[in-house]
Short mmCIF file of C-alpha atoms and ligand atoms in Angstrom, two decimals:
data_model
loop_
_atom_site.label_atom_id
_atom_site.label_comp_id
_atom_site.label_asym_id
_atom_site.label_seq_id
_atom_site.Cartn_x
_atom_site.Cartn_y
_atom_site.Cartn_z
CA MET A 768 -21.46 -42.93 -9.12
CA ARG A 769 -22.42 -44.54 -12.36
CA LYS A 770 -25.93 -45.62 -13.12
CA HIS A 771 -27.30 -49.06 -13.81
CA ILE A 772 -29.17 -48.87 -17.14
CA VAL A 773 -31.29 -51.48 -19.00
CA ALA A 774 -32.16 -50.41 -22.53
CA GLY A 775 -34.45 -52.19 -24.93
CA ASN A 776 -33.54 -51.74 -28.64
CA TRP A 777 -36.74 -52.68 -30.40
CA LYS A 778 -35.12 -52.58 -33.85
CA MET A 779 -37.61 -52.75 -36.76
CA HIS A 780 -40.30 -54.43 -34.61
CA LYS A 781 -43.69 -53.39 -33.21
CA ASN A 782 -46.22 -51.23 -35.10
CA ASN A 783 -48.01 -48.40 -33.35
CA ALA A 784 -50.70 -50.41 -31.63
CA GLU A 785 -48.15 -53.09 -30.59
CA THR A 786 -45.96 -50.31 -29.13
CA VAL A 787 -48.82 -49.03 -27.07
CA VAL A 788 -49.45 -52.58 -25.78
CA LEU A 789 -45.82 -53.43 -24.90
CA ILE A 790 -45.51 -50.15 -23.04
CA GLU A 791 -48.74 -50.73 -21.13
CA GLU A 792 -47.39 -54.17 -20.13
CA ILE A 793 -44.09 -52.81 -19.01
CA LEU A 794 -45.65 -50.14 -16.90
CA ALA A 795 -48.15 -52.51 -15.33
CA LYS A 796 -45.49 -55.03 -14.32
CA LYS A 797 -42.52 -52.93 -13.53
CA GLN A 798 -41.31 -52.82 -10.01
CA ALA A 799 -39.65 -50.00 -8.19
CA ASN A 800 -36.02 -50.27 -9.06
CA SER A 801 -33.11 -47.75 -9.13
CA THR A 802 -32.02 -49.11 -12.63
CA GLU A 803 -32.84 -46.71 -15.39
CA ILE A 804 -35.17 -48.28 -17.97
CA ILE A 805 -34.84 -47.10 -21.58
CA ILE A 806 -36.90 -48.23 -24.62
CA ALA A 807 -35.98 -47.45 -28.19
CA PRO A 808 -38.89 -48.05 -30.52
CA THR A 809 -38.72 -47.15 -34.31
CA PHE A 810 -38.87 -43.51 -35.31
CA VAL A 811 -42.61 -43.53 -36.28
CA ASN A 812 -43.54 -44.72 -32.76
CA LEU A 813 -41.32 -42.40 -30.72
CA ALA A 814 -43.95 -39.76 -30.18
CA THR A 815 -46.46 -42.38 -29.06
CA ALA A 816 -43.94 -43.80 -26.68
CA ILE A 817 -43.05 -40.35 -25.31
CA GLU A 818 -46.78 -39.76 -24.69
CA ASN A 819 -47.43 -43.15 -23.10
CA THR A 820 -44.44 -43.06 -20.73
CA LYS A 821 -44.94 -39.46 -19.45
CA ASP A 822 -44.01 -39.28 -15.84
CA LYS A 823 -43.54 -42.98 -15.66
CA ASN A 824 -39.73 -43.25 -15.10
CA ILE A 825 -38.97 -44.67 -18.45
CA THR A 826 -36.68 -42.99 -20.94
CA VAL A 827 -37.40 -43.14 -24.70
CA ALA A 828 -34.41 -43.28 -27.07
CA ALA A 829 -34.10 -43.18 -30.86
CA GLN A 830 -32.24 -45.86 -32.69
CA ASN A 831 -30.37 -43.50 -35.00
CA MET A 832 -30.23 -39.94 -36.28
CA HIS A 833 -28.76 -37.92 -39.13
CA GLN A 834 -25.70 -35.79 -38.57
CA ALA A 835 -26.89 -32.78 -40.45
CA GLU A 836 -29.08 -30.05 -38.90
CA GLY A 837 -31.55 -30.39 -41.82
CA GLY A 838 -31.64 -30.35 -45.48
CA ALA A 839 -32.31 -32.47 -48.58
CA PHE A 840 -31.75 -35.90 -46.99
CA THR A 841 -34.78 -37.93 -48.03
CA GLY A 842 -35.81 -40.32 -45.39
CA GLU A 843 -33.65 -39.03 -42.58
CA ILE A 844 -34.37 -37.68 -39.15
CA SER A 845 -32.51 -34.81 -37.46
CA ALA A 846 -31.45 -34.26 -33.77
CA HIS A 847 -33.77 -31.25 -33.71
CA MET A 848 -36.78 -33.36 -34.80
CA LEU A 849 -36.09 -35.78 -32.02
CA THR A 850 -35.67 -33.19 -29.31
CA SER A 851 -38.76 -31.31 -30.53
CA ILE A 852 -40.90 -34.38 -29.48
CA GLY A 853 -39.06 -34.93 -26.24
CA VAL A 854 -36.52 -37.62 -27.31
CA LYS A 855 -33.28 -36.75 -25.43
CA THR A 856 -31.37 -40.04 -25.91
CA VAL A 857 -30.10 -41.64 -29.10
CA ILE A 858 -28.42 -44.93 -29.91
CA LEU A 859 -25.50 -44.40 -32.35
CA GLY A 860 -23.15 -46.90 -33.94
CA HIS A 861 -25.24 -50.03 -33.68
CA SER A 862 -23.55 -52.90 -35.46
CA GLU A 863 -26.58 -53.24 -37.76
CA ARG A 864 -26.12 -49.62 -38.79
CA ARG A 865 -22.48 -50.21 -39.36
CA ALA A 866 -23.03 -53.43 -41.33
CA TYR A 867 -26.10 -52.76 -43.39
CA PHE A 868 -26.01 -48.97 -43.78
CA TYR A 869 -22.21 -48.59 -44.04
CA GLU A 870 -21.83 -46.30 -41.01
CA ASN A 871 -18.17 -45.90 -39.99
CA ASP A 872 -16.42 -44.26 -37.10
CA ALA A 873 -15.70 -41.03 -39.07
CA LEU A 874 -19.41 -40.61 -39.81
CA LEU A 875 -20.30 -41.67 -36.26
CA ALA A 876 -18.01 -38.97 -34.88
CA LEU A 877 -20.15 -36.36 -36.79
CA LYS A 878 -23.37 -37.88 -35.48
CA VAL A 879 -21.95 -37.79 -31.92
CA ASP A 880 -21.13 -34.10 -32.33
CA THR A 881 -24.46 -33.18 -33.57
CA ALA A 882 -26.28 -35.09 -30.79
CA LEU A 883 -24.16 -33.43 -28.10
CA LYS A 884 -24.67 -30.00 -29.64
CA HIS A 885 -28.38 -30.74 -29.11
CA GLU A 886 -27.75 -31.77 -25.46
CA MET A 887 -28.79 -35.36 -26.21
CA ARG A 888 -27.40 -38.35 -24.34
CA ILE A 889 -25.72 -40.93 -26.61
CA ILE A 890 -25.71 -44.70 -26.18
CA PHE A 891 -22.66 -45.41 -28.29
CA CYS A 892 -22.42 -49.01 -29.59
CA PHE A 893 -19.28 -50.81 -30.73
CA GLY A 894 -17.78 -54.24 -30.64
CA GLU A 895 -15.66 -56.67 -32.58
CA GLU A 896 -16.66 -59.28 -35.11
CA LEU A 897 -16.05 -62.99 -34.57
CA LYS A 898 -12.91 -63.00 -36.90
CA ASP A 899 -11.39 -60.22 -34.74
CA ARG A 900 -11.78 -62.23 -31.60
CA GLN A 901 -10.54 -65.35 -33.28
CA ASN A 902 -7.45 -63.36 -34.35
CA LYS A 903 -7.10 -62.03 -30.81
CA ASN A 904 -7.46 -58.53 -32.26
CA HIS A 905 -10.60 -57.61 -30.32
CA PHE A 906 -9.09 -55.14 -27.93
CA ASN A 907 -7.37 -53.28 -30.88
CA ILE A 908 -10.67 -53.10 -32.73
CA VAL A 909 -12.62 -51.78 -29.74
CA GLU A 910 -9.89 -49.24 -28.96
CA ASN A 911 -9.82 -48.00 -32.56
CA GLN A 912 -13.65 -47.70 -32.67
CA LEU A 913 -13.72 -45.60 -29.48
CA ARG A 914 -10.72 -43.41 -30.43
CA ASP A 915 -12.00 -42.66 -33.97
CA ALA A 916 -15.61 -41.85 -32.97
CA LEU A 917 -15.21 -40.40 -29.42
CA PHE A 918 -11.77 -39.36 -28.42
CA HIS A 919 -12.06 -35.94 -29.91
CA LEU A 920 -14.65 -35.14 -27.21
CA SER A 921 -13.89 -32.97 -24.22
CA LYS A 922 -14.01 -34.36 -20.74
CA ALA A 923 -17.29 -32.47 -20.07
CA ASP A 924 -18.92 -34.20 -23.05
CA TRP A 925 -18.61 -37.60 -21.35
CA LYS A 926 -21.41 -36.71 -19.06
CA ASN A 927 -23.75 -37.40 -21.95
CA ILE A 928 -22.07 -40.66 -23.08
CA VAL A 929 -23.14 -44.23 -22.30
CA LEU A 930 -21.02 -47.03 -23.86
CA ALA A 931 -22.58 -50.24 -25.10
CA TYR A 932 -20.19 -53.08 -25.87
CA GLU A 933 -21.87 -55.38 -28.26
CA PRO A 934 -19.65 -58.09 -29.77
CA VAL A 935 -21.16 -58.59 -33.26
CA TRP A 936 -20.95 -62.33 -33.03
CA ALA A 937 -23.23 -62.34 -29.91
CA ILE A 938 -26.00 -60.24 -31.39
CA GLY A 939 -29.20 -62.16 -32.17
CA THR A 940 -27.24 -65.35 -32.32
CA GLY A 941 -28.15 -66.83 -28.92
CA GLU A 942 -24.43 -66.84 -28.32
CA THR A 943 -23.32 -64.53 -25.55
CA ALA A 944 -19.99 -63.37 -24.24
CA SER A 945 -19.26 -65.22 -21.05
CA PRO A 946 -19.63 -63.00 -17.94
CA GLU A 947 -15.74 -63.24 -17.78
CA GLU A 948 -15.25 -62.14 -21.38
CA ALA A 949 -17.69 -59.22 -20.86
CA GLN A 950 -15.93 -58.17 -17.67
CA GLU A 951 -12.51 -58.37 -19.28
CA MET A 952 -13.55 -56.11 -22.14
CA HIS A 953 -15.47 -53.70 -19.87
CA LYS A 954 -12.43 -53.38 -17.61
CA PHE A 955 -10.22 -52.81 -20.64
CA ILE A 956 -12.63 -50.04 -21.84
CA ARG A 957 -12.77 -48.38 -18.45
CA ASN A 958 -8.95 -48.41 -18.10
CA LEU A 959 -8.65 -46.90 -21.55
CA ILE A 960 -11.04 -44.20 -20.65
CA ASP A 961 -9.11 -43.64 -17.37
CA LYS A 962 -5.90 -43.29 -19.39
CA VAL A 963 -7.40 -40.79 -21.85
CA TYR A 964 -9.86 -38.80 -19.66
CA GLY A 965 -8.97 -39.54 -16.13
CA ASN A 966 -10.33 -41.65 -13.39
CA ASP A 967 -13.38 -39.51 -12.60
CA VAL A 968 -14.68 -39.83 -16.16
CA ALA A 969 -13.91 -43.59 -16.21
CA GLN A 970 -15.74 -44.23 -12.90
CA ASP A 971 -18.71 -42.29 -13.76
CA LEU A 972 -19.24 -43.90 -17.14
CA SER A 973 -21.97 -46.54 -17.61
CA ILE A 974 -20.78 -49.40 -19.78
CA LEU A 975 -23.56 -51.63 -21.01
CA TYR A 976 -23.24 -55.13 -22.40
CA GLY A 977 -25.38 -56.23 -25.34
CA GLY A 978 -25.67 -59.45 -27.27
CA SER A 979 -28.06 -62.19 -26.51
CA VAL A 980 -28.81 -61.01 -22.98
CA LYS A 981 -31.75 -63.05 -21.66
CA PRO A 982 -33.55 -63.57 -18.31
CA ASP A 983 -31.43 -66.61 -17.60
CA ASN A 984 -28.02 -65.01 -18.10
CA ALA A 985 -28.60 -61.34 -17.15
CA GLN A 986 -27.92 -61.82 -13.44
CA GLU A 987 -24.49 -63.39 -13.98
CA ILE A 988 -23.49 -60.84 -16.63
CA PHE A 989 -24.62 -57.90 -14.41
CA SER A 990 -22.89 -59.30 -11.41
CA LYS A 991 -19.55 -58.33 -12.98
CA GLN A 992 -17.88 -55.22 -11.59
CA ASP A 993 -17.50 -53.24 -14.77
CA VAL A 994 -20.87 -54.22 -16.37
CA ASP A 995 -23.41 -51.43 -15.57
CA GLY A 996 -26.32 -52.79 -17.48
CA GLY A 997 -27.41 -54.14 -20.87
CA LEU A 998 -28.66 -53.16 -24.31
CA ILE A 999 -31.22 -55.77 -25.03
CA GLY A 1000 -32.60 -56.75 -28.45
CA GLY A 1001 -34.89 -59.81 -28.78
CA ALA A 1002 -35.67 -60.16 -25.04
CA ALA A 1003 -36.78 -56.48 -24.94
CA LEU A 1004 -39.87 -57.34 -27.04
CA LYS A 1005 -41.62 -59.30 -24.30
CA ALA A 1006 -42.51 -57.32 -21.13
CA ASP A 1007 -41.89 -60.25 -18.73
CA ASP A 1008 -38.45 -61.02 -20.24
CA PHE A 1009 -37.40 -57.44 -20.35
CA LEU A 1010 -38.43 -56.75 -16.77
CA SER A 1011 -36.77 -59.84 -15.51
CA ILE A 1012 -33.57 -58.56 -17.07
CA VAL A 1013 -34.24 -55.11 -15.47
CA ASN A 1014 -34.65 -56.85 -12.15
CA ALA A 1015 -31.53 -58.83 -12.49
CA PHE A 1016 -29.44 -56.18 -10.66
P1 13P B 1292 -30.02 -59.40 -29.04
O1 13P B 1292 -30.31 -59.20 -27.55
O2 13P B 1292 -31.26 -59.82 -29.79
O3 13P B 1292 -28.82 -60.34 -29.21
O4 13P B 1292 -29.69 -57.98 -29.66
C1 13P B 1292 -28.64 -57.17 -28.98
C2 13P B 1292 -28.69 -55.93 -29.67
O5 13P B 1292 -28.32 -55.69 -30.83
C3 13P B 1292 -29.15 -54.70 -28.82
O6 13P B 1292 -28.83 -53.50 -29.48
#
């Protein structure tokens, strides 16, 4: 059966000392819970995060990686570099990577292949913009994003895929998809995966919702049948808020 996951995407926040403090607070306050907790600090703080969460039931993820094995790519980080320090999960396709760094689904397909080759788990982000929803084109957009980046994968590859539906208009805006809108899209996604890969893959797949998830709306969103957790931005930067979202299942 699929897992419940709450992942904190720390984006470009928290220096090294602040990373240590936030992890300490999360560890001190976290209750026993079957939900998987993931934190994704910046690249420079990943090694610290790995060290400070050792044997603590918290997974550390990278926010991005390059598709090449290595080479002359100034400023970039490879899958091998991540796995060499113990990072086994990577977020790919975040809307901020798509919008500000021009990542498209063709590029993301390459990143996905590289991550899987290195036996990493991928949290794959996608979601429509406001205009797409206003034009009632959101289901098409989401289907195309998934098809172009992921539908070349084999059935077995899906064991290492977590999906994160993040409607762009809900990210960092305080505006969230209603629980019904989230459920409607998550069900659409699960049905699509069922059609392409079969019911076993679809039922085992964790589909997270992201976009202004906060302590006061998490419970209602997570109560929906096809919402298996959340990818949290702003609220992941405070231990109390993050843990109250973790405890919302
Ligand atoms: P917010 O929770 O700040 O809206 O960010 C969501 C997000 O982008 C997580 O990846």
